[in-house]
Amino acid sequence: MRKIVLATGNPGKVREFSAALAGLGIEIVPQSAFAVPEVEETGLSFVENALLKARHAARHTGLPALADDSGLVVDALGGAPGIYSARYAGPGANDRANNTRLLAELQGVAEAQRSARFACALVLLRDATDPLPLLCQQTWEGIILSEPRGTGGFGYDPLFFVPTEGCTSAELDLARKNQLSHRGRALAQLAQELKLKPVSAVD
Ligand code: ITT
């Protein structure tokens, strides 16, 4: 079985990755199993940060590494919180504090102006010096509510209303969220590419 280190410290992402990649004959090992220290996310785009995380984990473990950098892009806020989504309410902020700040920033903004999207850049490096990373990027459109709904998912899910489903992403079960979401669709794209590649490509 091919072993890939998953370069994330976010348990919500680990759940989604594991479900989406089940059945591909890949063993996904979270970087916590190797005590990989966190890397500073100094990039100015999702893809740059995903590369930083994947390269860091590949270097530490000697394994192929998969990383996601993702975030919420809100039109009325000029694209914020964007690449700073995890730390919107300050360094080390938790989901509740980030959601509180988002609601405060959007106070008084009418529903028609509350459009937003989740974005995900997914990177797979075969090793730390891989010159040709596999890269998949996807977005997911929604509207930011004025109060949270639902208990599933993580991050901004309770505020992210998905018009096509008539509920927030925190009200979707994990399988449905993975079918629709930025990360789920980037993972499906990656899975497709991996199936087309010989096993040695990620060994
Ligand atoms: P790692 O860097 O260790 O992977 P992180 O949570 O810091 O974990 P990011 O830097 O990619 O990850 O920040 C992504 C943030 O964007 C995440 O913390 C959430 O606040 C938000 N986010 C991304 N995808 C989301 C989703 O599917 N549902 C809700 N919020 C999401």
PDB file of N, CA, C and O in Angstrom, residues 3-8 27-37 52-67 124-129 202-203:
ATOM      1  N   LYS A   3       2.043   4.810   0.955  1.00  0.00           N
ATOM      2  CA  LYS A   3       1.884   5.599   2.176  1.00  0.00           C
ATOM      3  C   LYS A   3       2.152   7.071   1.855  1.00  0.00           C
ATOM      4  O   LYS A   3       3.157   7.392   1.213  1.00  0.00           O
ATOM      5  N   ILE A   4       1.233   7.932   2.280  1.00  0.00           N
ATOM      6  CA  ILE A   4       1.385   9.369   2.043  1.00  0.00           C
ATOM      7  C   ILE A   4       1.183  10.090   3.360  1.00  0.00           C
ATOM      8  O   ILE A   4       0.226   9.803   4.089  1.00  0.00           O
ATOM      9  N   VAL A   5       2.064  11.037   3.668  1.00  0.00           N
ATOM     10  CA  VAL A   5       1.854  11.824   4.884  1.00  0.00           C
ATOM     11  C   VAL A   5       0.915  12.983   4.559  1.00  0.00           C
ATOM     12  O   VAL A   5       1.040  13.635   3.511  1.00  0.00           O
ATOM     13  N   LEU A   6      -0.058  13.170   5.451  1.00  0.00           N
ATOM     14  CA  LEU A   6      -1.038  14.238   5.278  1.00  0.00           C
ATOM     15  C   LEU A   6      -0.568  15.444   6.097  1.00  0.00           C
ATOM     16  O   LEU A   6      -0.530  15.395   7.321  1.00  0.00           O
ATOM     17  N   ALA A   7      -0.193  16.509   5.372  1.00  0.00           N
ATOM     18  CA  ALA A   7       0.461  17.654   6.014  1.00  0.00           C
ATOM     19  C   ALA A   7      -0.569  18.643   6.544  1.00  0.00           C
ATOM     20  O   ALA A   7      -0.697  19.757   6.042  1.00  0.00           O
ATOM     21  N   THR A   8      -1.312  18.221   7.557  1.00  0.00           N
ATOM     22  CA  THR A   8      -2.250  19.138   8.196  1.00  0.00           C
ATOM     23  C   THR A   8      -2.350  18.833   9.684  1.00  0.00           C
ATOM     24  O   THR A   8      -2.192  17.677  10.091  1.00  0.00           O
ATOM     25  N   GLU A  27      -2.405   4.577   2.004  1.00  0.00           N
ATOM     26  CA  GLU A  27      -2.458   4.748   3.456  1.00  0.00           C
ATOM     27  C   GLU A  27      -2.109   6.196   3.775  1.00  0.00           C
ATOM     28  O   GLU A  27      -0.996   6.654   3.499  1.00  0.00           O
ATOM     29  N   ILE A  28      -3.104   6.918   4.333  1.00  0.00           N
ATOM     30  CA  ILE A  28      -2.906   8.327   4.667  1.00  0.00           C
ATOM     31  C   ILE A  28      -2.496   8.421   6.135  1.00  0.00           C
ATOM     32  O   ILE A  28      -3.263   8.020   7.015  1.00  0.00           O
ATOM     33  N   VAL A  29      -1.313   8.933   6.398  1.00  0.00           N
ATOM     34  CA  VAL A  29      -0.848   9.037   7.778  1.00  0.00           C
ATOM     35  C   VAL A  29      -0.733  10.511   8.147  1.00  0.00           C
ATOM     36  O   VAL A  29       0.009  11.255   7.497  1.00  0.00           O
ATOM     37  N   PRO A  30      -1.477  10.970   9.160  1.00  0.00           N
ATOM     38  CA  PRO A  30      -1.388  12.384   9.525  1.00  0.00           C
ATOM     39  C   PRO A  30       0.018  12.747  10.011  1.00  0.00           C
ATOM     40  O   PRO A  30       0.697  11.906  10.606  1.00  0.00           O
ATOM     41  N   GLN A  31       0.417  13.968   9.754  1.00  0.00           N
ATOM     42  CA  GLN A  31       1.790  14.349  10.105  1.00  0.00           C
ATOM     43  C   GLN A  31       2.035  14.320  11.614  1.00  0.00           C
ATOM     44  O   GLN A  31       3.176  14.239  12.057  1.00  0.00           O
ATOM     45  N   SER A  32       0.948  14.340  12.412  1.00  0.00           N
ATOM     46  CA  SER A  32       1.106  14.268  13.872  1.00  0.00           C
ATOM     47  C   SER A  32       1.782  12.947  14.260  1.00  0.00           C
ATOM     48  O   SER A  32       2.487  12.885  15.273  1.00  0.00           O
ATOM     49  N   ALA A  33       1.600  11.890  13.446  1.00  0.00           N
ATOM     50  CA  ALA A  33       2.210  10.588  13.751  1.00  0.00           C
ATOM     51  C   ALA A  33       3.732  10.660  13.659  1.00  0.00           C
ATOM     52  O   ALA A  33       4.436   9.802  14.184  1.00  0.00           O
ATOM     53  N   PHE A  34       4.242  11.677  12.982  1.00  0.00           N
ATOM     54  CA  PHE A  34       5.699  11.832  12.833  1.00  0.00           C
ATOM     55  C   PHE A  34       6.214  13.045  13.595  1.00  0.00           C
ATOM     56  O   PHE A  34       7.351  13.460  13.415  1.00  0.00           O
ATOM     57  N   ALA A  35       5.344  13.657  14.373  1.00  0.00           N
ATOM     58  CA  ALA A  35       5.701  14.865  15.132  1.00  0.00           C
ATOM     59  C   ALA A  35       6.302  15.936  14.218  1.00  0.00           C
ATOM     60  O   ALA A  35       7.287  16.593  14.578  1.00  0.00           O
ATOM     61  N   VAL A  36       5.721  16.114  13.044  1.00  0.00           N
ATOM     62  CA  VAL A  36       6.190  17.172  12.141  1.00  0.00           C
ATOM     63  C   VAL A  36       5.797  18.516  12.747  1.00  0.00           C
ATOM     64  O   VAL A  36       4.617  18.746  13.020  1.00  0.00           O
ATOM     65  N   PRO A  37       6.766  19.414  12.988  1.00  0.00           N
ATOM     66  CA  PRO A  37       6.394  20.716  13.549  1.00  0.00           C
ATOM     67  C   PRO A  37       5.634  21.560  12.535  1.00  0.00           C
ATOM     68  O   PRO A  37       5.775  21.339  11.327  1.00  0.00           O
ATOM     69  N   LEU A  52       4.348  24.922   0.677  1.00  0.00           N
ATOM     70  CA  LEU A  52       5.208  25.038   1.865  1.00  0.00           C
ATOM     71  C   LEU A  52       4.920  23.893   2.838  1.00  0.00           C
ATOM     72  O   LEU A  52       5.836  23.256   3.363  1.00  0.00           O
ATOM     73  N   LYS A  53       3.616  23.639   3.078  1.00  0.00           N
ATOM     74  CA  LYS A  53       3.240  22.602   4.046  1.00  0.00           C
ATOM     75  C   LYS A  53       3.647  21.217   3.550  1.00  0.00           C
ATOM     76  O   LYS A  53       4.183  20.404   4.300  1.00  0.00           O
ATOM     77  N   ALA A  54       3.395  20.941   2.266  1.00  0.00           N
ATOM     78  CA  ALA A  54       3.706  19.609   1.730  1.00  0.00           C
ATOM     79  C   ALA A  54       5.222  19.376   1.719  1.00  0.00           C
ATOM     80  O   ALA A  54       5.702  18.312   2.118  1.00  0.00           O
ATOM     81  N   ARG A  55       5.975  20.386   1.299  1.00  0.00           N
ATOM     82  CA  ARG A  55       7.429  20.211   1.212  1.00  0.00           C
ATOM     83  C   ARG A  55       8.031  19.980   2.598  1.00  0.00           C
ATOM     84  O   ARG A  55       8.899  19.129   2.791  1.00  0.00           O
ATOM     85  N   HIS A  56       7.524  20.741   3.559  1.00  0.00           N
ATOM     86  CA  HIS A  56       7.990  20.629   4.945  1.00  0.00           C
ATOM     87  C   HIS A  56       7.752  19.195   5.462  1.00  0.00           C
ATOM     88  O   HIS A  56       8.641  18.578   6.044  1.00  0.00           O
ATOM     89  N   ALA A  57       6.560  18.657   5.244  1.00  0.00           N
ATOM     90  CA  ALA A  57       6.231  17.309   5.735  1.00  0.00           C
ATOM     91  C   ALA A  57       7.031  16.244   4.993  1.00  0.00           C
ATOM     92  O   ALA A  57       7.488  15.268   5.590  1.00  0.00           O
ATOM     93  N   ALA A  58       7.218  16.426   3.684  1.00  0.00           N
ATOM     94  CA  ALA A  58       7.994  15.451   2.904  1.00  0.00           C
ATOM     95  C   ALA A  58       9.443  15.428   3.387  1.00  0.00           C
ATOM     96  O   ALA A  58      10.054  14.366   3.519  1.00  0.00           O
ATOM     97  N   ARG A  59       9.960  16.609   3.676  1.00  0.00           N
ATOM     98  CA  ARG A  59      11.345  16.717   4.140  1.00  0.00           C
ATOM     99  C   ARG A  59      11.509  16.001   5.488  1.00  0.00           C
ATOM    100  O   ARG A  59      12.475  15.295   5.708  1.00  0.00           O
ATOM    101  N   HIS A  60      10.538  16.184   6.376  1.00  0.00           N
ATOM    102  CA  HIS A  60      10.631  15.606   7.715  1.00  0.00           C
ATOM    103  C   HIS A  60      10.439  14.108   7.745  1.00  0.00           C
ATOM    104  O   HIS A  60      10.962  13.435   8.626  1.00  0.00           O
ATOM    105  N   THR A  61       9.652  13.579   6.806  1.00  0.00           N
ATOM    106  CA  THR A  61       9.264  12.164   6.893  1.00  0.00           C
ATOM    107  C   THR A  61       9.915  11.300   5.824  1.00  0.00           C
ATOM    108  O   THR A  61       9.935  10.082   5.958  1.00  0.00           O
ATOM    109  N   GLY A  62      10.390  11.908   4.752  1.00  0.00           N
ATOM    110  CA  GLY A  62      10.918  11.122   3.636  1.00  0.00           C
ATOM    111  C   GLY A  62       9.808  10.454   2.828  1.00  0.00           C
ATOM    112  O   GLY A  62      10.079   9.600   1.981  1.00  0.00           O
ATOM    113  N   LEU A  63       8.545  10.831   3.091  1.00  0.00           N
ATOM    114  CA  LEU A  63       7.406  10.225   2.385  1.00  0.00           C
ATOM    115  C   LEU A  63       6.817  11.217   1.384  1.00  0.00           C
ATOM    116  O   LEU A  63       7.003  12.435   1.524  1.00  0.00           O
ATOM    117  N   PRO A  64       6.042  10.721   0.413  1.00  0.00           N
ATOM    118  CA  PRO A  64       5.239  11.647  -0.392  1.00  0.00           C
ATOM    119  C   PRO A  64       4.302  12.409   0.551  1.00  0.00           C
ATOM    120  O   PRO A  64       3.855  11.853   1.558  1.00  0.00           O
ATOM    121  N   ALA A  65       4.011  13.665   0.228  1.00  0.00           N
ATOM    122  CA  ALA A  65       3.198  14.468   1.156  1.00  0.00           C
ATOM    123  C   ALA A  65       2.067  15.163   0.418  1.00  0.00           C
ATOM    124  O   ALA A  65       2.225  15.667  -0.698  1.00  0.00           O
ATOM    125  N   LEU A  66       0.913  15.166   1.096  1.00  0.00           N
ATOM    126  CA  LEU A  66      -0.292  15.811   0.570  1.00  0.00           C
ATOM    127  C   LEU A  66      -0.666  16.948   1.514  1.00  0.00           C
ATOM    128  O   LEU A  66      -0.751  16.747   2.728  1.00  0.00           O
ATOM    129  N   ALA A  67      -0.867  18.146   0.961  1.00  0.00           N
ATOM    130  CA  ALA A  67      -1.262  19.283   1.795  1.00  0.00           C
ATOM    131  C   ALA A  67      -2.384  20.051   1.128  1.00  0.00           C
ATOM    132  O   ALA A  67      -2.509  20.055  -0.105  1.00  0.00           O
ATOM    133  N   LEU A 124       0.267  17.562  -4.029  1.00  0.00           N
ATOM    134  CA  LEU A 124       0.928  16.291  -3.704  1.00  0.00           C
ATOM    135  C   LEU A 124       2.357  16.336  -4.224  1.00  0.00           C
ATOM    136  O   LEU A 124       2.588  16.541  -5.415  1.00  0.00           O
ATOM    137  N   LEU A 125       3.298  16.179  -3.300  1.00  0.00           N
ATOM    138  CA  LEU A 125       4.718  16.116  -3.669  1.00  0.00           C
ATOM    139  C   LEU A 125       5.192  14.681  -3.514  1.00  0.00           C
ATOM    140  O   LEU A 125       4.977  14.071  -2.469  1.00  0.00           O
ATOM    141  N   ARG A 126       5.828  14.139  -4.517  1.00  0.00           N
ATOM    142  CA  ARG A 126       6.332  12.765  -4.427  1.00  0.00           C
ATOM    143  C   ARG A 126       7.517  12.693  -3.464  1.00  0.00           C
ATOM    144  O   ARG A 126       7.747  11.686  -2.820  1.00  0.00           O
ATOM    145  N   ASP A 127       8.276  13.768  -3.388  1.00  0.00           N
ATOM    146  CA  ASP A 127       9.322  13.916  -2.369  1.00  0.00           C
ATOM    147  C   ASP A 127       9.610  15.403  -2.231  1.00  0.00           C
ATOM    148  O   ASP A 127       9.052  16.218  -2.984  1.00  0.00           O
ATOM    149  N   ALA A 128      10.486  15.759  -1.286  1.00  0.00           N
ATOM    150  CA  ALA A 128      10.679  17.172  -0.955  1.00  0.00           C
ATOM    151  C   ALA A 128      11.245  17.991  -2.108  1.00  0.00           C
ATOM    152  O   ALA A 128      11.116  19.216  -2.124  1.00  0.00           O
ATOM    153  N   THR A 129      11.876  17.317  -3.087  1.00  0.00           N
ATOM    154  CA  THR A 129      12.459  18.082  -4.202  1.00  0.00           C
ATOM    155  C   THR A 129      11.697  17.860  -5.505  1.00  0.00           C
ATOM    156  O   THR A 129      12.199  18.207  -6.583  1.00  0.00           O
ATOM    157  N   VAL A 202       3.808   7.661  -6.872  1.00  0.00           N
ATOM    158  CA  VAL A 202       3.705   8.253  -5.525  1.00  0.00           C
ATOM    159  C   VAL A 202       4.446   7.399  -4.490  1.00  0.00           C
ATOM    160  O   VAL A 202       4.330   7.651  -3.309  1.00  0.00           O
ATOM    161  N   ASP A 203       5.156   6.393  -4.922  1.00  0.00           N
ATOM    162  CA  ASP A 203       5.904   5.569  -3.949  1.00  0.00           C
ATOM    163  C   ASP A 203       7.212   6.243  -3.568  1.00  0.00           C
ATOM    164  O   ASP A 203       7.726   7.065  -4.287  1.00  0.00           O
TER     165      ASP A 203
END
